[in-house]
Every structure is written in structure tokens, then in C-alpha cells.
Short mmCIF file of C-alpha atoms and ligand atoms in Angstrom, two decimals:
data_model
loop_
_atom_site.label_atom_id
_atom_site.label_comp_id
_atom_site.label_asym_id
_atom_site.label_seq_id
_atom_site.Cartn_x
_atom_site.Cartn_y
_atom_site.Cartn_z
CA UNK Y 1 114.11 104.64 93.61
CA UNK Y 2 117.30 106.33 93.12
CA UNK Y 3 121.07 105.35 93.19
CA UNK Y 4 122.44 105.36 96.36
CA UNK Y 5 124.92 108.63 97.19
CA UNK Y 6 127.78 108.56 99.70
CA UNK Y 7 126.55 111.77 101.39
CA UNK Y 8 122.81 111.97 101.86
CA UNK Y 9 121.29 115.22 101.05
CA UNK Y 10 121.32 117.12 104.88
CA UNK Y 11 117.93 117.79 106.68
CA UNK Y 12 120.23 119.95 109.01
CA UNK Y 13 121.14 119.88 112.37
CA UNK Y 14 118.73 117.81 114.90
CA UNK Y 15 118.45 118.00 118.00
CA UNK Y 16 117.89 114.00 119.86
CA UNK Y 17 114.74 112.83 121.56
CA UNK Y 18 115.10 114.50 125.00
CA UNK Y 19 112.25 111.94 126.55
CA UNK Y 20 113.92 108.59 125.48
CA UNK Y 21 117.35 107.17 126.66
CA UNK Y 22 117.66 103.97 124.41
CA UNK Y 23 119.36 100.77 126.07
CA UNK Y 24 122.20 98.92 123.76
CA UNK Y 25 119.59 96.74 121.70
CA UNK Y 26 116.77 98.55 122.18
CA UNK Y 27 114.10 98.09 119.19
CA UNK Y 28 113.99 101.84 118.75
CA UNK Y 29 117.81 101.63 118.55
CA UNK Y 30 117.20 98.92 115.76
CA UNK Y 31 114.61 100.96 113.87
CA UNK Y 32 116.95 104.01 113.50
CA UNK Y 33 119.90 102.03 112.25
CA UNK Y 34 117.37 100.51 109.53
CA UNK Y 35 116.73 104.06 108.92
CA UNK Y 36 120.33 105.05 108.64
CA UNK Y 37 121.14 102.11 106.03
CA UNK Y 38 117.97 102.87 103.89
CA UNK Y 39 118.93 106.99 103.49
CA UNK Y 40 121.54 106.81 100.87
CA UNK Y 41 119.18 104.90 98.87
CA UNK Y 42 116.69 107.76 99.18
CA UNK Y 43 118.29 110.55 96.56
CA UNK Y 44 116.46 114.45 97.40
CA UNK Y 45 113.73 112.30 100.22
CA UNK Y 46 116.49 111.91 102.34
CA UNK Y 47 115.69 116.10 102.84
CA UNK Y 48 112.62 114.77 104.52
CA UNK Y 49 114.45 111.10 106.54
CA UNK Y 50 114.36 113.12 110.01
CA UNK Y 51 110.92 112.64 110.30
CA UNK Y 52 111.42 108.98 110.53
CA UNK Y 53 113.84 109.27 113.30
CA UNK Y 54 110.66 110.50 115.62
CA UNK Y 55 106.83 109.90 116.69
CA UNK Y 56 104.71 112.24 115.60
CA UNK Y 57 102.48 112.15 118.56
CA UNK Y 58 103.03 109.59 121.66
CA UNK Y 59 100.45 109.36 124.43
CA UNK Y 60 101.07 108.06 127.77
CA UNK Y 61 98.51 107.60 130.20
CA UNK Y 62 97.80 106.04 133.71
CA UNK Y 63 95.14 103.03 133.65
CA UNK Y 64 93.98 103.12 137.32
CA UNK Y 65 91.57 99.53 138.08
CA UNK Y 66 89.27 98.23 140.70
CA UNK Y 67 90.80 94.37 141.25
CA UNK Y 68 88.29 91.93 142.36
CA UNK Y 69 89.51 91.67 145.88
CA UNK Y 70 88.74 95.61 145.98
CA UNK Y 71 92.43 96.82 146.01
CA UNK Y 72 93.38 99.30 143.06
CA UNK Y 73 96.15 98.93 140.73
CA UNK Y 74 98.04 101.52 138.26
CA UNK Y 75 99.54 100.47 134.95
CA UNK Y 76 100.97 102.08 132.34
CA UNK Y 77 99.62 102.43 128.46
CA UNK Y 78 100.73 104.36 125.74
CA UNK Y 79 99.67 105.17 122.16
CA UNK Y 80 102.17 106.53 120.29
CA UNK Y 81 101.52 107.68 116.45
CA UNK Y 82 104.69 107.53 114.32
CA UNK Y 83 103.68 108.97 111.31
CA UNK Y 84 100.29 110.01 109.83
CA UNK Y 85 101.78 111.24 106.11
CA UNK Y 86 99.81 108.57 104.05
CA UNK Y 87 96.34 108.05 106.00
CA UNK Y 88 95.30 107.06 109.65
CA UNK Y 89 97.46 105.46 112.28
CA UNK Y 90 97.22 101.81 112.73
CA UNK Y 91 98.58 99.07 114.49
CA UNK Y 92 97.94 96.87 117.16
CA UNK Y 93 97.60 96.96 121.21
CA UNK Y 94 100.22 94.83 123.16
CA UNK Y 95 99.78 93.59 126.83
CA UNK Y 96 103.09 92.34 127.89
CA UNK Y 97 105.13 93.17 131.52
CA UNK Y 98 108.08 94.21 129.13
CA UNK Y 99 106.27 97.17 127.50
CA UNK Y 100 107.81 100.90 127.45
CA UNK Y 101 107.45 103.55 126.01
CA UNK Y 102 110.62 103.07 123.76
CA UNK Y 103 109.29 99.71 122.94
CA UNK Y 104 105.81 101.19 121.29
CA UNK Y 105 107.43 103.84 119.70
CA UNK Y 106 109.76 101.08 117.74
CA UNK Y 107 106.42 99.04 117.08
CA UNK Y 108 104.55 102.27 115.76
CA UNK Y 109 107.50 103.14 113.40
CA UNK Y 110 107.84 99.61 111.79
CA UNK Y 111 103.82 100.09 111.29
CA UNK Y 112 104.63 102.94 109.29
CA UNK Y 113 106.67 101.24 107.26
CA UNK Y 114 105.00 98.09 106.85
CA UNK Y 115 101.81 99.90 105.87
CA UNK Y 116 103.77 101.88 103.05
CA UNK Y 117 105.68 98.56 102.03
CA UNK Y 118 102.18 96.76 100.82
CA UNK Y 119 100.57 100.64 99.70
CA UNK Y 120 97.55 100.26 102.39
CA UNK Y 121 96.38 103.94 102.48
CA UNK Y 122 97.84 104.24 106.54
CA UNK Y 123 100.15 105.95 109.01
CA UNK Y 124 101.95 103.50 111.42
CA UNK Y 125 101.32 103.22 115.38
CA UNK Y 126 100.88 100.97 118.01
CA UNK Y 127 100.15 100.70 121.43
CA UNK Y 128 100.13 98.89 124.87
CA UNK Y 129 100.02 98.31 128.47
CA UNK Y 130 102.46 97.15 130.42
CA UNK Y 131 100.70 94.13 132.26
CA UNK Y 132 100.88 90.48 132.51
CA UNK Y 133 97.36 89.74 131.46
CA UNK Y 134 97.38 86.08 132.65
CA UNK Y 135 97.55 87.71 136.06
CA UNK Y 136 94.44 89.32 135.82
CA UNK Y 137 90.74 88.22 135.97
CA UNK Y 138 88.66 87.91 132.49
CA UNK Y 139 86.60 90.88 134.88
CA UNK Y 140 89.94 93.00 135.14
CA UNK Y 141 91.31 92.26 132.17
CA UNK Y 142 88.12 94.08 130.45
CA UNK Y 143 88.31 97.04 133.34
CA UNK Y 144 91.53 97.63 132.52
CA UNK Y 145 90.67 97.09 128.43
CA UNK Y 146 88.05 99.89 128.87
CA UNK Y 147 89.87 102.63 131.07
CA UNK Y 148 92.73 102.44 128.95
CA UNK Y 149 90.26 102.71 125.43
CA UNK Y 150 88.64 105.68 126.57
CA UNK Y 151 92.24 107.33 128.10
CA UNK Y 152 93.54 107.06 124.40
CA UNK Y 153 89.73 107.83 122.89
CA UNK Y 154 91.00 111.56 122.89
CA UNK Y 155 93.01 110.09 119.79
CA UNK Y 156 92.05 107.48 118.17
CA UNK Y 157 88.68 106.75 115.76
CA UNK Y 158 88.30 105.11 112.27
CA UNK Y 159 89.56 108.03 110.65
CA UNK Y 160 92.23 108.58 113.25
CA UNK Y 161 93.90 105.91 114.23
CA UNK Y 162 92.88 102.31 114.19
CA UNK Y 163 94.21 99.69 117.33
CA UNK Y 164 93.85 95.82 116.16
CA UNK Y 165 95.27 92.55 118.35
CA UNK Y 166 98.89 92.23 119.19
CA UNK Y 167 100.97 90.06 121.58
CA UNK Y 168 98.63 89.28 124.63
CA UNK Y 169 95.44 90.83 123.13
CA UNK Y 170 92.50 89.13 121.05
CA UNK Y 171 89.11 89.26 119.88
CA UNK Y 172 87.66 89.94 122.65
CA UNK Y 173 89.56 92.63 124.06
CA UNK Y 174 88.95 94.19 120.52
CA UNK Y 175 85.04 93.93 121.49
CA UNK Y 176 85.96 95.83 124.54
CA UNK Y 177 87.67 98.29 122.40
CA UNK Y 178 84.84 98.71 120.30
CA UNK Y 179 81.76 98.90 122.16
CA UNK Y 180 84.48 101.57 124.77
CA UNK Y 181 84.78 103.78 121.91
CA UNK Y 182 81.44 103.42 120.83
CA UNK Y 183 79.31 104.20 124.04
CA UNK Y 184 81.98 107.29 124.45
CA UNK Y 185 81.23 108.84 121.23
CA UNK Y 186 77.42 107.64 121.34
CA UNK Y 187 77.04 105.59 117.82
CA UNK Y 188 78.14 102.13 117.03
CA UNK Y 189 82.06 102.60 115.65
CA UNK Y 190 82.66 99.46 114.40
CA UNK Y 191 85.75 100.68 111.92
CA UNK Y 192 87.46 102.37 115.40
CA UNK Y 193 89.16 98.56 115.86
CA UNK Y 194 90.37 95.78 113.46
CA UNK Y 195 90.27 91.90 114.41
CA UNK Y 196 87.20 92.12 115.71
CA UNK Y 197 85.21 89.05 116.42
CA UNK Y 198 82.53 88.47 113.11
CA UNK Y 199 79.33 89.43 115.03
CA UNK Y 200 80.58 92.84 115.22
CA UNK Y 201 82.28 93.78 112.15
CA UNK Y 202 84.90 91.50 112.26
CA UNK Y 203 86.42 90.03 108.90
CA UNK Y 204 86.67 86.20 107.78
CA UNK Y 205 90.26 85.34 107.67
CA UNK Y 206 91.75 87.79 110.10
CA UNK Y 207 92.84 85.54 112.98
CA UNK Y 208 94.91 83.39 110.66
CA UNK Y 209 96.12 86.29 107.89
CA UNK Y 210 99.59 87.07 109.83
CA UNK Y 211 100.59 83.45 109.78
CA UNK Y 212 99.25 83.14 106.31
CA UNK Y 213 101.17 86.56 104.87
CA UNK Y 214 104.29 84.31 106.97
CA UNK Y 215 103.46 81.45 104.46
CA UNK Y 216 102.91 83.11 101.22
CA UNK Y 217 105.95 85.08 101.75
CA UNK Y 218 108.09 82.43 102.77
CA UNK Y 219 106.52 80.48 99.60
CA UNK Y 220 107.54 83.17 97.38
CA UNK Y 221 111.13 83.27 99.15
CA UNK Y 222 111.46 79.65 98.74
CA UNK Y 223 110.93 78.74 95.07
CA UNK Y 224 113.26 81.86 94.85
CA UNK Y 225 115.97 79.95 96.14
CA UNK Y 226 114.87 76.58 94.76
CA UNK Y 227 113.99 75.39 98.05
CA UNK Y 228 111.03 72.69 98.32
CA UNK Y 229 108.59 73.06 101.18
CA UNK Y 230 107.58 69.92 100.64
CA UNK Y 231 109.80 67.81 103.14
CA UNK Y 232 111.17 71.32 104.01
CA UNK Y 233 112.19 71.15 108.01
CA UNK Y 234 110.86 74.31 109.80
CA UNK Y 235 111.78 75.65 113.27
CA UNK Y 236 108.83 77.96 114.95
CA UNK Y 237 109.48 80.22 118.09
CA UNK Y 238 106.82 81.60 119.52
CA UNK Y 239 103.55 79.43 118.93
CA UNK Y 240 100.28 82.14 119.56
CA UNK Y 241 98.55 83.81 117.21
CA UNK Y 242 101.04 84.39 114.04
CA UNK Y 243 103.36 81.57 114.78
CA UNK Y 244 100.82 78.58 115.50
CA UNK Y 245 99.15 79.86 112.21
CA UNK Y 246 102.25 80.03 110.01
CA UNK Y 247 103.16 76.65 111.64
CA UNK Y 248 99.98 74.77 110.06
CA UNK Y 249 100.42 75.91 107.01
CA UNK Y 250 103.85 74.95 106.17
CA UNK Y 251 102.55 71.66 107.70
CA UNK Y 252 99.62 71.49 105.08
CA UNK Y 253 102.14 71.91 102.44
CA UNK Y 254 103.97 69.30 103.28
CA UNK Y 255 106.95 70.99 105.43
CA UNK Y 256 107.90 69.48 109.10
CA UNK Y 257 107.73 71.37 112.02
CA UNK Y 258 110.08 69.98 113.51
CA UNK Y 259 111.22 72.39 116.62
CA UNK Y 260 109.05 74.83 118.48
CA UNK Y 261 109.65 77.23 121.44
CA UNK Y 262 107.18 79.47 123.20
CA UNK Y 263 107.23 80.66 126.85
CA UNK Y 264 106.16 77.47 128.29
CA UNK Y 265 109.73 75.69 126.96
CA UNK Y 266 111.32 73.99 123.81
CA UNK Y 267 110.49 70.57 122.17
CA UNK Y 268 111.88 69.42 118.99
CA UNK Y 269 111.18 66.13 117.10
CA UNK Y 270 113.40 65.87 113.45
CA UNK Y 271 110.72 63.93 112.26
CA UNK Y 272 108.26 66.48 112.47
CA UNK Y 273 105.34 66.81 115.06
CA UNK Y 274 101.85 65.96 114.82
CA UNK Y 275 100.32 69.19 113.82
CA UNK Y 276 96.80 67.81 115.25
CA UNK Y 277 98.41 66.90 118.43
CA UNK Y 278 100.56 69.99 118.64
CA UNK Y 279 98.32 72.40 118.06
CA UNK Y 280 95.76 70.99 120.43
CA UNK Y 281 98.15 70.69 123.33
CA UNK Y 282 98.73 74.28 123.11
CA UNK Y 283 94.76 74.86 123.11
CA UNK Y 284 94.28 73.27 125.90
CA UNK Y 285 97.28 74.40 127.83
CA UNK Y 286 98.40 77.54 126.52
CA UNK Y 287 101.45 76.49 125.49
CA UNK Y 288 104.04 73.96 123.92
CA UNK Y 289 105.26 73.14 126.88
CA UNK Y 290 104.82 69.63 128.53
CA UNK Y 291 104.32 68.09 124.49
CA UNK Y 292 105.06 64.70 124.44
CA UNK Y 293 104.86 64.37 121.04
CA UNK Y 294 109.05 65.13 120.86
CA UNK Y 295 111.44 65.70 123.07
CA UNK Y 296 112.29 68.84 125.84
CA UNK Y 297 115.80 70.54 125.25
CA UNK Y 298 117.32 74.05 126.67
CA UNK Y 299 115.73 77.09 125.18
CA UNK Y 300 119.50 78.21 123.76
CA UNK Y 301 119.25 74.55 121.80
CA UNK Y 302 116.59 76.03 119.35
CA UNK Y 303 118.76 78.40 117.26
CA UNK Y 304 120.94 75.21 115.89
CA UNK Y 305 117.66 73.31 114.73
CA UNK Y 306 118.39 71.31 111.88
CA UNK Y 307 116.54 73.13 109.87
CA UNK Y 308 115.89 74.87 106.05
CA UNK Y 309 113.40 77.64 107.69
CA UNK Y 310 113.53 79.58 110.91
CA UNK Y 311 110.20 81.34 112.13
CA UNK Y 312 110.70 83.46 115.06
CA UNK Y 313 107.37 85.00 115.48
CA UNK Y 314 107.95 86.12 119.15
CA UNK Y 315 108.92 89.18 120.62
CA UNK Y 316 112.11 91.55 119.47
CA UNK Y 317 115.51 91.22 119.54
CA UNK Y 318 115.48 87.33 119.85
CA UNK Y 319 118.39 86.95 116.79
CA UNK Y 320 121.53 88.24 118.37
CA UNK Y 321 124.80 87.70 116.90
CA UNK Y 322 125.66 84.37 118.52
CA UNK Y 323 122.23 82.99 117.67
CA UNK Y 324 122.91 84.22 113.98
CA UNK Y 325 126.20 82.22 113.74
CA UNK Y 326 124.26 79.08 115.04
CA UNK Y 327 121.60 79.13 112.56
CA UNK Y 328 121.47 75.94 110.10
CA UNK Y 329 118.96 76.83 107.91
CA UNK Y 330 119.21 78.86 104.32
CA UNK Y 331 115.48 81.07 105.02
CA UNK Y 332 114.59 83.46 107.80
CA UNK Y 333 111.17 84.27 107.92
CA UNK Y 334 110.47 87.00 110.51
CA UNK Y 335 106.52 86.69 111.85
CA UNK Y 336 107.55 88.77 114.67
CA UNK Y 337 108.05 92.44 114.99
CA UNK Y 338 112.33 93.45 115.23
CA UNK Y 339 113.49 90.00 115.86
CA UNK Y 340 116.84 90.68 114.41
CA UNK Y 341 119.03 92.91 116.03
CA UNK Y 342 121.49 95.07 113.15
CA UNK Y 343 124.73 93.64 113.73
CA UNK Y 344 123.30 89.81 113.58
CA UNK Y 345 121.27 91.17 110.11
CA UNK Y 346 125.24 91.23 108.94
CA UNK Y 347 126.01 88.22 110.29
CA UNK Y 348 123.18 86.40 108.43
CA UNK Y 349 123.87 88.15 105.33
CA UNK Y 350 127.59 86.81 105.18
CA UNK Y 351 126.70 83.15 106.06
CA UNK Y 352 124.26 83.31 102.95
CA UNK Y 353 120.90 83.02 104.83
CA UNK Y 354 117.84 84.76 103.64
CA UNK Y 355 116.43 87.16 105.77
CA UNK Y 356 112.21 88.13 104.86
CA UNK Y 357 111.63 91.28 107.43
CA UNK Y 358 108.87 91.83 109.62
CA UNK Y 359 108.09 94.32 107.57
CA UNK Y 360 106.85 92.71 104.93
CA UNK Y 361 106.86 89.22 106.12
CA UNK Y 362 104.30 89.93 108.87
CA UNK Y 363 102.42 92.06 106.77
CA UNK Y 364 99.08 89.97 106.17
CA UNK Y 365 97.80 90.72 109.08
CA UNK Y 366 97.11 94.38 108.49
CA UNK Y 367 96.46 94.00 105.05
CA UNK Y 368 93.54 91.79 105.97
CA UNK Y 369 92.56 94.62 109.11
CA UNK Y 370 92.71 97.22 105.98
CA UNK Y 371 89.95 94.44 104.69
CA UNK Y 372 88.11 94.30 107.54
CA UNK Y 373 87.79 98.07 107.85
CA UNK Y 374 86.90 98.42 104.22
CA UNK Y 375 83.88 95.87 104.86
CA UNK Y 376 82.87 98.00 107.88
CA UNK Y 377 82.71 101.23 106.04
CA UNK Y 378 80.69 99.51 103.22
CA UNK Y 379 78.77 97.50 105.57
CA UNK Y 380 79.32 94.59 103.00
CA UNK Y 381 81.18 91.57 103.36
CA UNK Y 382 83.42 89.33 101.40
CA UNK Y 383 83.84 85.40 101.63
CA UNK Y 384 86.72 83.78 103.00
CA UNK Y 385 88.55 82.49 100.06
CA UNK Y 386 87.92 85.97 98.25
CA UNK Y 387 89.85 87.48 100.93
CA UNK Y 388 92.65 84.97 101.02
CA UNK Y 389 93.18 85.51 97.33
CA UNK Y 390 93.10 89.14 97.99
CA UNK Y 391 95.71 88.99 100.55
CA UNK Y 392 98.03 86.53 98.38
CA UNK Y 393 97.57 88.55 95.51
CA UNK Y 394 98.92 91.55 97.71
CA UNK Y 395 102.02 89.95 99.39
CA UNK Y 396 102.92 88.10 96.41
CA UNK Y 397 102.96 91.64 94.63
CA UNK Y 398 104.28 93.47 97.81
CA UNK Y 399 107.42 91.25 97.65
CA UNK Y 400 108.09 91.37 94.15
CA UNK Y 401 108.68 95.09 93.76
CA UNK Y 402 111.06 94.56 97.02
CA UNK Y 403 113.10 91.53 95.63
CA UNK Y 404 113.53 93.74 92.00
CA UNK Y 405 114.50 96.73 93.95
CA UNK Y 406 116.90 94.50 95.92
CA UNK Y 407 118.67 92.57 93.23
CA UNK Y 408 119.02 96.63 91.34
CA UNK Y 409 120.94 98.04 94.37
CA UNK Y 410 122.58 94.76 95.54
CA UNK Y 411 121.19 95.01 98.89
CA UNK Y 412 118.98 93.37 101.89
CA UNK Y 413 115.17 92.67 101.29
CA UNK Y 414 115.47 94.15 104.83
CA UNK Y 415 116.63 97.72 102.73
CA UNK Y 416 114.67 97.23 100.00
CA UNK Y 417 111.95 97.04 101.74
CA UNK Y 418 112.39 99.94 103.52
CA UNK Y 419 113.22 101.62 100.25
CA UNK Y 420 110.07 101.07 99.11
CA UNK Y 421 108.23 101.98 101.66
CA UNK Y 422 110.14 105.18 102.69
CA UNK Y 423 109.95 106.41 99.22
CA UNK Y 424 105.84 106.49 99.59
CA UNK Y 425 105.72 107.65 102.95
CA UNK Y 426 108.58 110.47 102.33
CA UNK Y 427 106.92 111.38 99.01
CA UNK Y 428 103.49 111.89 100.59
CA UNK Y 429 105.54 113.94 103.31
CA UNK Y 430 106.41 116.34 100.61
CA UNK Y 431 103.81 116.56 98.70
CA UNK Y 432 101.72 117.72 101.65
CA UNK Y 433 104.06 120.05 102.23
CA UNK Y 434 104.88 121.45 105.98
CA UNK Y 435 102.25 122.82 108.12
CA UNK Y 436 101.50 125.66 108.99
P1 LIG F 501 100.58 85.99 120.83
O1 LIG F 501 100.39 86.62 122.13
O2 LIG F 501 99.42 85.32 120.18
O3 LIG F 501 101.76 84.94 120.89
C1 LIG F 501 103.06 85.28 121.35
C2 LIG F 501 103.86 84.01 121.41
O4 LIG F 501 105.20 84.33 121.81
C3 LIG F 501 103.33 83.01 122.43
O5 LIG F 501 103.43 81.71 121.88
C4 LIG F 501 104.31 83.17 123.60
O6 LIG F 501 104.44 82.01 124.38
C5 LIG F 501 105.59 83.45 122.84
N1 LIG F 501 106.62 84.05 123.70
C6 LIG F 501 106.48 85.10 124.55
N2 LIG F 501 107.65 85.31 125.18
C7 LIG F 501 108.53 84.41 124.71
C8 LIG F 501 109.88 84.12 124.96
N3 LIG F 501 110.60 84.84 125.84
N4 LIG F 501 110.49 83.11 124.27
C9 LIG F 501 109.79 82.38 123.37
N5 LIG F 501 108.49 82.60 123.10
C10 LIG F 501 107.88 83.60 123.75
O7 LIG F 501 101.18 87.13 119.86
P2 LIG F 501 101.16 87.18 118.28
O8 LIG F 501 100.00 88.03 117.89
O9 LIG F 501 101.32 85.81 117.72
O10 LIG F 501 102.46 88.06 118.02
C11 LIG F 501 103.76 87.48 117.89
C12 LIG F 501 104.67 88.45 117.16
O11 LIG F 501 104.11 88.75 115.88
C13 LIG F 501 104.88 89.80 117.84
O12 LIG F 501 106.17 90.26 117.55
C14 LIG F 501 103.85 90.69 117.15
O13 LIG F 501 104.18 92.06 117.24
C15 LIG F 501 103.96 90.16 115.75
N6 LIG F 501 102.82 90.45 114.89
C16 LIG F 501 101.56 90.10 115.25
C17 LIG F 501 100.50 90.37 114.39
C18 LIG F 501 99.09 89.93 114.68
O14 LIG F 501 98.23 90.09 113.80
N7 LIG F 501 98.79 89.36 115.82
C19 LIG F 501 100.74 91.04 113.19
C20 LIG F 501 102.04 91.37 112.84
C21 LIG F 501 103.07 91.06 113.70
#
């Protein structure tokens, strides 16, 4: 890591990405102003900072699907490959309406970085359909699973590129995935997907390792700012895979959950919930919507929890600067991918609240599909607790090179983490040197 200097070293003259017109607040817009803060920091890499600003490789393709009543329905997926400078792509598969292009390309680039920011040996990408899968069949939902693996089998593989569960995807469409890619290529691939279910290849500790990354890091960020999670009041948005996760665990040591917001509504209770109850009630229902264990208040309400610790483990751009200036609470722990739009980082950074980034924060997850693929390749397996103390190990290290490089240079953990990360993935850039 080098001192920062006022005028980056040049990479010349580029010319802007002709096939994306960002909207204000667009994550991509996001990504490329965390780029732009993290290149003075970068001494002679920032030569090589242009190849951050675009995806090495992005696929679109058409997903064409029989429905049940025997109509047939387009929708669009995409694969996009950011950067491939320190090992395979990976990252995970999202089925939202809200998709783009733009959207994936964001997702793919923060892979990159998060990869490089715990040293897993990958590139960064991500991909997705735009779909509502709760309007589809289970029968649909595995057409449309299938068509799109073996539209983007052209590019990805276990030494390629490696897709693992995002917003709106699970197990079971990872199964899909799999057995897709497998039947194309003729042999069993189970190392093509990660967060696989643990009959086929699948890893202990995956489901919950994004929500527990969430934890340890918020740990770590807590008894850095002599703040007690025991009694510690935590506010949740967005209660699926990561955030439900990240939820119980403060709970089981000892913090209250005492406000959580999903898609289904808002309840709060500044006693804390019943973790049991809440967590059950969003089994059953698929949501948090409709708990009576506190009480219902508008969505806006949320972002002026009374609070220590704010979880929003959603989708992007949920912390905008009017959000930011209602926060209570002194920790920001960021499950989800780009929650935090630039201009409300700043705001949060003058009212003295702690920000931990996505892209380190919400980092367990991949470390523990990095696990899982390991186990696959080996064909042996490791126990549960082995691979929690793996992962904590990993975070806990992860974080502590960031906070030292942050407290050196005076800046975010948002920067620093970057720092870190583009430093390995801009090294390995040079070092391979440009083809041809
Ligand atoms: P999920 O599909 O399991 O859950 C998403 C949650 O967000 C649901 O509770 C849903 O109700 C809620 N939500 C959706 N729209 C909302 C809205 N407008 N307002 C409030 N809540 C809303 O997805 P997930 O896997 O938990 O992913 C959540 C976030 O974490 C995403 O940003 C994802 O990219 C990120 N992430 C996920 C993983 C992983 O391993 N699954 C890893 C790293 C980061």
C-alpha cells in the first residue's frame, strides 16, 4: 500500500462503455465512484485502475420457457465476468424483476473485489434473470433454471467460472445448475456450482456462512468501538437468507432484534422479538409480515430504529442520504450487496457511524463456497465446526489488515478495503502482463 498522490499515475485516454447508460444511483454508478476514491491510494497500479472501470466479458442471453398452461415466455439472463486476473469467476445467480444488465455488472465487480479483499484465489462475477420467481411454478422455475444454465454453459465450469445462490435462488436451483451443466458436458461437475445441497457436494455451513461472516465482522467492529452486543439493539432489513441468519446470531449473543423489514412490511418491538417466534413466522409465511410478536409501522419508520446496529441485508441502494441522516445507531453492518449509495457513505462518515462494506462484511459466504469447492475437488469433507473456525479465522484476519490499512491512511474501511483488494487484483494484472 502506498501513500496516496493528488494526481494518479494516467492509464490514458478511455473511451466510456458504449452499451450501458447508467441511471443517477445506479450500482454500477456506485462501484465506479468506489473506484475513483480508492485510485490515489494505489501509487504505479493506478497504470492498470481502467480495468476496473469495465467487465471483462458480459453475456446476455434469451431464456425462452414452456409455462404449464402451454403458453411460452421470454426472460432475460446475463452472466457477466468482471475480472478473471486472480483465478475463476465467481459469484452468485439472482432472480429478481429488477435485474439489468447494469445491475449484474455492479454485482460481478464488487465480487471481484470481495474475493481479493479475503485472498480466495478468484475473479469476480455474477449473474441473473430478470423474473419474479414466486410467479412461477416449482416446474417452471426449474425450466427456466436449466435453459438459462446451459445458455451461459458456453462460459462457465469449475475452472471457469463458478455461479452459487443469490437473492431469489437456493439449493435447489443450484441442483438444477449442477446436474444442467453436468448432463451437457457428460460427467458429474459437482465444483461447476457452490451452495449446493449436501447430497451433492454441498458444504456444511454454507446456508448460514453470509449471516455468520455479518456476525463475526460486526463482532470484530464492535469490541472495536467498545460496544457490547450483549443488550446491543439491532435493526435487520431484509430477513432471507443472509439477514434471518445474521439476525439469530446477534440474538444468541445476547443482542435484541428489535426492528425488522422485508418485502412483506415492517414490525418493530424495543424489547426485542422472539427469535423462535420470528423466525418461524417467516418459515411458514415467507415473510415478516403479519408478526404479531411487535408492532406494524411505515416502511420509511425503519431507518430511525432506536438502535446501536443497522443490518440492511437487502437489495442496493437502500441508504440514501436522508435515510443516512436518520440513522440512530453508531455500527453499519452491510449484509447486502451496494446498500449505500456514495454521497450517504459521507453522510455517515460525518455523523460518526461505522460503516463495515459489503465487501468484506458479506464476505463469508464465498469464503465458505471457496470451502465447498475445495471439498469437491478433494472429494473430502470437513465437519461443521472445522469450517466455522475456518471462516472466523478468515474474516477476523480479512478485517484486520483493512482496519490497519484504514487507521494508516485515515480513511473508510469502505477504501481500505478496496485498497486491499485492488492492490492484489491490480498486481496479478501486471504481473500477467497484457495479452497477446
Ligand atoms: P434472499 O432472497 O434470501 O432474501 C432477500 C430478502 O430481502 C428477503 O427477506 C426479501 O423480503 C427482502 N427484500 C426484497 N426486496 C425488499 C425491499 N424492497 N425492502 C425490504 N426488503 C426487501 O436473498 P439473500 O441471499 O439473503 O441476499 C440478500 C442480500 O445479500 C443481497 O444484496 C445479496 O446480493 C447479498 N448477499 C447474499 C449472499 C448469499 O450467500 N446469499 C452473499 C453475499 C451477499
Amino acid at each position: 500500500m502506498t501513500t496516496p498522490t493528488s494526481s494518479p499515475t494516467s492509464s490514458g485516454p478511455q473511451q466510456t462503455l458504449s452499451y450501458v447508460t447508467p441511471a443517477p444511483h445506479s450500482p454500477w454508478l456506485t462501484y465506479l465512484s468506489q473506484v475513483d476514491r480508492v485510485t490515489p491510494f494505489l501509487g504505479r497500479l493506478a497504470r492498470w485502475a481502467e480495468t476496473l472501470k469495465r467487465p471483462k466479458r458480459a453475456l446476455i442471453v434469451d431464456v425462452p420457457i414452456e409455462m404449464d398452461d402451454g403458453s411460452v415466455r421470454h426472460f432475460e439472463g446475463f452472466r457477466v465476468q468482471h475480472n478473471l486476473s486472480r483465478g475463476p469467476g465467481k459469484g452468485g445467480v439472482r432472480y429478481h424483476p429488477d435485474v439489468t444488465l447494469e445491475e449484474v455488472m455492479a454485482l460481478s465487480a464488487w465480487m471481484t473485489v470481495k474475493n481479493a479483499a479475503v485472498n480466495l484465489p478468484y475473479g469476480g462475477a455474477k449473474g441473473g434473470i430478470r423474473v419474479d420467481p414466486r410467479s412461477l411454478s416449482n416446474k417452471e422455475l426449474e425450466r427456466m433454471t436449466r435453459r438459462y444454465t446451459s445458455e451461459i454453459g458456453i462460459i462457465i465450469g469449475p475452472h471457469q467460472d463458478i455461479p452459487a445462490p443469490d437473492v431469489g435462488t437456493n439449493g435447489q436451483i443450484m441442483a438444477w445448475m449442477m446436474d444442467t451443466y453436468s448432463m451437457n458436458t457428460g460427467a458429474t461437475a459437482s465444483g461447476v456450482v457452490t451452495g449446493k445441497p449436501l447430497h451433492l457436494g454441498g458444504s456444511l455451513g454454507r446456508v448460514k456462512a453470509t449471516g455468520r461472516g455479518v456476525f463475526v465482522t460486526g463482532r470484530e467492529a464492535a469490541r472495536r468501538i467498545n460496544l457490547k452486543l450483549d443488550g446491543a439493539r439491532v435493526a435487520v432489513q431484509g430477513f432471507g437468507n443472509v439477514g434471518g441468519a445474521a439476525a439469530e446470531m446477534f440474538a444468541g449473543a445476547g443482542a435484541l432484534i428489535v426492528a425488522a423489514q422485508d418485502h412483506t412490511g415492517t414490525v418493530v418491538n424495543p424489547k426485542g422479538f422472539d427469535m423462535a417466534d420470528l423466525m418461524a413466522h417467516v418459515r411458514d409465511t415467507g415473510g415478516v409480515g403479519g408478526f404479531t410478536g411487535g408492532d406494524v409501522v411505515p416502511g420509511e419508520d425503519f431507518w430511525d430504529t432506536d438502535c446501536e446496529i443497522v443490518i440492511p441485508a437487502a437489495l442496493e441502494g437502500q441508504l440514501t442520504v436522508p435515510r443516512a441522516n436518520r440513522l440512530k445507531a453508531r455500527l453499519l453492518l452491510e449484509g447486502a450487496n451496494g446498500p449505500t449509495l456514495p454521497e450517504a457513505d459521507d453522510v455517515m462518515a460525518e455523523r460518526g457511524i461505522l460503516v463495515v462494506p459489503d465487501v468484506i462484511c458479506n464476505a463469508g459466504g464465498v469464503t465458505v463456497s471457496y470451502f465447498e469447492w475445495v471439498q469437491d475437488f478433494s472429494s473430502f469433507f470437513w465437519s461443521e465446526d472445522e469450517i466455522n473456525l475456518r471462516l472466523d479465522k478468515i474474516m477476523v484476519d480479512a478485517l484486520r489488515k483493512i482496519w490497519d490499512t484504514a487507521d494508516r491512511h485515515r480513511i473508510s474501511l469502505r477504501t481500505a478495503t478496496f485498497a486491499v483488494a485492488c492492490e492484489r487484483i491490480l498486481t496479478a494484472r501486471e504481473e500477467r502482463g497484457l495479452y497477446p
